[in-house]
Coordinates of C-alpha atoms in Angstrom, one line a residue:
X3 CA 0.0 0.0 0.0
X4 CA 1.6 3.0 -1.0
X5 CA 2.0 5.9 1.6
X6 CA -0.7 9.0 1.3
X7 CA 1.5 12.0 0.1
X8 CA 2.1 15.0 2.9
X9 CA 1.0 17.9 1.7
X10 CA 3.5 20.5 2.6
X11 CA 2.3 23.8 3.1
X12 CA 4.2 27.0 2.6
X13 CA 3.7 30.8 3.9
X14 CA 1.3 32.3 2.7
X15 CA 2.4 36.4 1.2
X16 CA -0.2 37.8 4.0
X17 CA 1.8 35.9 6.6
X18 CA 5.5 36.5 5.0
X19 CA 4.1 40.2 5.4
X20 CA 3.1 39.8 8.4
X21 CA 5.8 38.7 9.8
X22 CA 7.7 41.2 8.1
X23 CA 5.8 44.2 9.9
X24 CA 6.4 42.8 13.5
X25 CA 10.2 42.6 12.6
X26 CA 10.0 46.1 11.3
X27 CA 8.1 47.3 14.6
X28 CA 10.7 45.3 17.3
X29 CA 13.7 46.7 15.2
X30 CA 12.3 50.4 15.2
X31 CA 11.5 50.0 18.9
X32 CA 14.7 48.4 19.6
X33 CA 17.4 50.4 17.5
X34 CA 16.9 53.5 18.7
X35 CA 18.0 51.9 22.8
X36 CA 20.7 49.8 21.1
X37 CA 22.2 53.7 19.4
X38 CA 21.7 55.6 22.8
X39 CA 23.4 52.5 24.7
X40 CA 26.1 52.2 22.2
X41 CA 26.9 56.3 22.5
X42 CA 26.8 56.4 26.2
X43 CA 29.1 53.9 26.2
X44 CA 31.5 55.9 24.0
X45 CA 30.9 58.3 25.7
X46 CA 31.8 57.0 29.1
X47 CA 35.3 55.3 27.7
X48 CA 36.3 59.1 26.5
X49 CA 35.7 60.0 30.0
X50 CA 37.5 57.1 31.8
X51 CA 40.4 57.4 29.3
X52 CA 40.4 61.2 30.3
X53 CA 40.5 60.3 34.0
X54 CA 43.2 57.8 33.6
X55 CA 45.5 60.0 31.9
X56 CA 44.7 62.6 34.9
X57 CA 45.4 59.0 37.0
X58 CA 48.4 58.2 35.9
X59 CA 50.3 61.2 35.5
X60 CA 49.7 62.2 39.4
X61 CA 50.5 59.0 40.2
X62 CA 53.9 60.0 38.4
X63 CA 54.5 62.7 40.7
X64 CA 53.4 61.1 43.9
X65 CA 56.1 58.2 43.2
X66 CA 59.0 60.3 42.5
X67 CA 59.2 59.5 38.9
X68 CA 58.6 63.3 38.1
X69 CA 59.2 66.5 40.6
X70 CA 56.9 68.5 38.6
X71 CA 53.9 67.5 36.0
X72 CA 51.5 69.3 33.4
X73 CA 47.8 67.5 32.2
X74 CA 47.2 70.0 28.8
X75 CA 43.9 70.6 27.5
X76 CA 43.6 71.4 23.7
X77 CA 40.1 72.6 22.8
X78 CA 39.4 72.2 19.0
X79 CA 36.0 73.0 17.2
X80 CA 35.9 69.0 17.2
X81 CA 37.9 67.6 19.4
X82 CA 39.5 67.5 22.7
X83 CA 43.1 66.8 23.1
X84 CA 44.8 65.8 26.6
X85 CA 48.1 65.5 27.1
X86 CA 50.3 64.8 29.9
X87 CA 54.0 65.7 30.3
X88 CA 56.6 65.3 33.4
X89 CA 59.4 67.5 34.6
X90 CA 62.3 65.2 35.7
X91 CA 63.6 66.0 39.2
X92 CA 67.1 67.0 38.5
X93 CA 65.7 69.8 35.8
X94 CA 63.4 70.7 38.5
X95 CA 65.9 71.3 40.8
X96 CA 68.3 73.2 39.0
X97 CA 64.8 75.5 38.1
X98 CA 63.9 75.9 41.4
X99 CA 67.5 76.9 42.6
X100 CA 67.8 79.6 40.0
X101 CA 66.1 83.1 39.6
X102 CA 63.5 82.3 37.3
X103 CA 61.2 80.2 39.5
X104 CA 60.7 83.0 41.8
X105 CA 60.7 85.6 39.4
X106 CA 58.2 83.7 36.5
X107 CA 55.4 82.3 38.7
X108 CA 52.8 82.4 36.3
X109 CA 55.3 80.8 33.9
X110 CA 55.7 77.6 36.2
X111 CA 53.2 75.5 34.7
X112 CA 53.9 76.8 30.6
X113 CA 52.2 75.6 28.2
X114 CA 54.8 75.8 25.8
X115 CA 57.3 72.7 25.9
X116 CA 60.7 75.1 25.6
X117 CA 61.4 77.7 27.9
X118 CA 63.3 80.6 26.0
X119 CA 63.8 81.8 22.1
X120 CA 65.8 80.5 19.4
X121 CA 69.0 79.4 20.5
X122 CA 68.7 80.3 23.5
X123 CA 65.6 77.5 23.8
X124 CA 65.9 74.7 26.1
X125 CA 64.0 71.7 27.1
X126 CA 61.1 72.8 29.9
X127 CA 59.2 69.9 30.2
X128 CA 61.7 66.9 29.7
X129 CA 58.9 64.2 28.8
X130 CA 55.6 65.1 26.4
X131 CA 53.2 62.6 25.7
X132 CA 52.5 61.4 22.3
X133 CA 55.9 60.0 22.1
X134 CA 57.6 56.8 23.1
X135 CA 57.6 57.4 27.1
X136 CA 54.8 55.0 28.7
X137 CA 55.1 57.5 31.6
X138 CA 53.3 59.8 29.8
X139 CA 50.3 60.2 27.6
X140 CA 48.3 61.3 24.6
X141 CA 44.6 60.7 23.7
X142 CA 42.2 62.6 21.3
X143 CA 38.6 62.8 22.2
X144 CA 36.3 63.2 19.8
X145 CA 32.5 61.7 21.1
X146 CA 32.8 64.3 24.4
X147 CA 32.8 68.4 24.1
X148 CA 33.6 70.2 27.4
X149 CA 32.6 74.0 28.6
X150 CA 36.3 75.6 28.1
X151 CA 36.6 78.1 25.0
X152 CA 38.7 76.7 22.5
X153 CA 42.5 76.6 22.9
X154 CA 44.8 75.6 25.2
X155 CA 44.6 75.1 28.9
X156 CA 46.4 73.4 32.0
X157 CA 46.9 72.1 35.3
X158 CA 49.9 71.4 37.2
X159 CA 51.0 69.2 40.1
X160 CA 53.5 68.7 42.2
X161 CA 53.9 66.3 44.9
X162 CA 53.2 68.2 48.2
X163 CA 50.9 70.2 46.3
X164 CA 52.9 73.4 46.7
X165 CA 53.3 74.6 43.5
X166 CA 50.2 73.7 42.1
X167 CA 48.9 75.9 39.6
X168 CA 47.3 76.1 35.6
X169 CA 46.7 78.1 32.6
X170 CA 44.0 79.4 30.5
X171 CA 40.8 78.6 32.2
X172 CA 42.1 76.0 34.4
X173 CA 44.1 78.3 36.4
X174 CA 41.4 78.7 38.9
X175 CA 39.4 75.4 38.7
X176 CA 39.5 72.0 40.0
X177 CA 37.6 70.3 37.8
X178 CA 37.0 69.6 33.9
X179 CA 33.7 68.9 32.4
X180 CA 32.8 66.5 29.8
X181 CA 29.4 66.0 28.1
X182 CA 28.6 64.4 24.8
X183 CA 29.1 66.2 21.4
X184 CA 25.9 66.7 19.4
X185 CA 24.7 68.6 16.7
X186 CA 22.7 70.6 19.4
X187 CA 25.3 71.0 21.6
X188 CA 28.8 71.6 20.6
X189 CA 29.9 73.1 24.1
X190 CA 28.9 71.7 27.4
X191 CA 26.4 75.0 28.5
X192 CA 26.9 74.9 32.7
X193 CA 26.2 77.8 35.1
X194 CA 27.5 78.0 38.7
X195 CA 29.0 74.4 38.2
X196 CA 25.8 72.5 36.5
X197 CA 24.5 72.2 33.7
X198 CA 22.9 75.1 32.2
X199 CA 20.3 73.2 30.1
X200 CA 18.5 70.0 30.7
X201 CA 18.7 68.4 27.6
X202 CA 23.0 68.4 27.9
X203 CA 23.5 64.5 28.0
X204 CA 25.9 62.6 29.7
X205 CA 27.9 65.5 31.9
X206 CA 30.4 64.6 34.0
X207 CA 32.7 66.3 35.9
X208 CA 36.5 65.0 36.6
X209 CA 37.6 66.2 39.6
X210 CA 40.8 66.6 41.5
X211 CA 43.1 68.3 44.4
X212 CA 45.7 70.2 44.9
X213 CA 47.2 66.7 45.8
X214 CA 46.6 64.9 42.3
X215 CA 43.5 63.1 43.9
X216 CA 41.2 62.0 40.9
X217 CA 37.8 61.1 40.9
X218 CA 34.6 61.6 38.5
X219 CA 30.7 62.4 39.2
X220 CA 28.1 62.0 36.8
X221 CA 25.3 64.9 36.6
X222 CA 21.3 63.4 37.2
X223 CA 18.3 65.3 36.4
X224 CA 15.9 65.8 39.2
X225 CA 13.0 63.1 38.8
X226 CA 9.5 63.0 40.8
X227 CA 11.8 61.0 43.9
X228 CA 15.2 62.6 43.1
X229 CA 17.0 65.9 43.2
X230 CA 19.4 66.7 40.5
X231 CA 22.7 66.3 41.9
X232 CA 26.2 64.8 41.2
X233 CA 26.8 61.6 41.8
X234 CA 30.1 60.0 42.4
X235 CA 31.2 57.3 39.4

């Protein structure tokens, strides 16, 4: 007796299409949370890279490596540029035992990587990073804006804190503030120390001392249980 045939049955177009639209409305529900995840977490490397290069070159300091460190900020339209350098402690002696330390205080923590014209330039800070020293560093952030005008700016440590000073418009602060870059908001708007508009996303703040202590707080929006505040990372 031969065996009855199976009829196989196939989709039919209505439930192909279907099938097609509930795809089409998970993806559009989903994509959009899978984008915003995907740019806070860029987002938050930028700022841990940032706070690692602030890390590391204090830890420098504190263990003798370098008398006398720099962590530069160079604000482009686009980017944000951080770079750490180190003052070796024999240079640093010889500066602080001559005229010019006393006499150029708001020189000590220079920008500039000479100290002196033409021929008559020398070395000021001995190690700039970029180059092939691991003690010091180089990154480029691109993802994060911050609230400083553009150009260059600074901070400078020292290991009893003593001769801590900056540049540009980190000469007074102790902090720098990173939110993310978007077509709405190419600067990081803040007034008396938060956040000047509540739309900004992702602002944090990296923080130190006088003493090279590093830490980061995030900014939160006040909710119906919360008050905006920052919150330590």
């Amino acid at each position: 007796m031969l065996a009855q045939e199976k009829k196989i049955k196939g989709l039919t177009i209505l439930e192909v299409l279907i099938v097609l639209a509930i795809i089409g409305v998970v993806s559009g529900v989903a994509y959009p949370n899978f984008r915003d995840w995907r740019s806070s977490r860029i987002v938050k490397d930028e700022v841990q890279r940032a706070k690692s290069l602030f890390q590391a070159i204090t830890a420098q300091v504190k263990r003798g490596q370098y008398a006398y460190v720099q962590a530069q900020v160079f604000v482009e339209e686009d980017k944000i540029t951080l770079t750490s350098k180190g003052m070796n402690t024999s240079h640093f002696t010889d500066l602080f035992n001559s005229e010019w330390w006393d006499t150029n205080i708001p020189l000590r923590c220079q920008i500039a990587n000479t100290l002196g014209d033409g021929s008559d330039a020398v070395e000021y800070w001995d190690d700039v990073g970029g180059g092939e020293k691991v003690e010091v560093m180089q990154i480029v952030l691109e993802k994060t804006t911050t609230d400083l005008v553009e150009g260059n700016h600074a901070i400078c440590f020292s290991k009893t804190g003593k001769y801590y000073s900056g540049q540009g418009a980190l000469d007074d602060a102790n902090n720098l503030i990173l939110c993310k870059r978007t077509t709405t908001f190419s600067r990081c708007l803040m007034a008396d120390g938060i956040p000047a508009h509540n739309d900004l996303e992702l602002v944090h703040s990296i923080d130190w001392t006088r003493f090279g202590e590093i830490s980061v707080d995030k900014w939160t929006n006040a909710t119906a249980t919360r008050e905006a505040a920052w919150v330590l990372q």
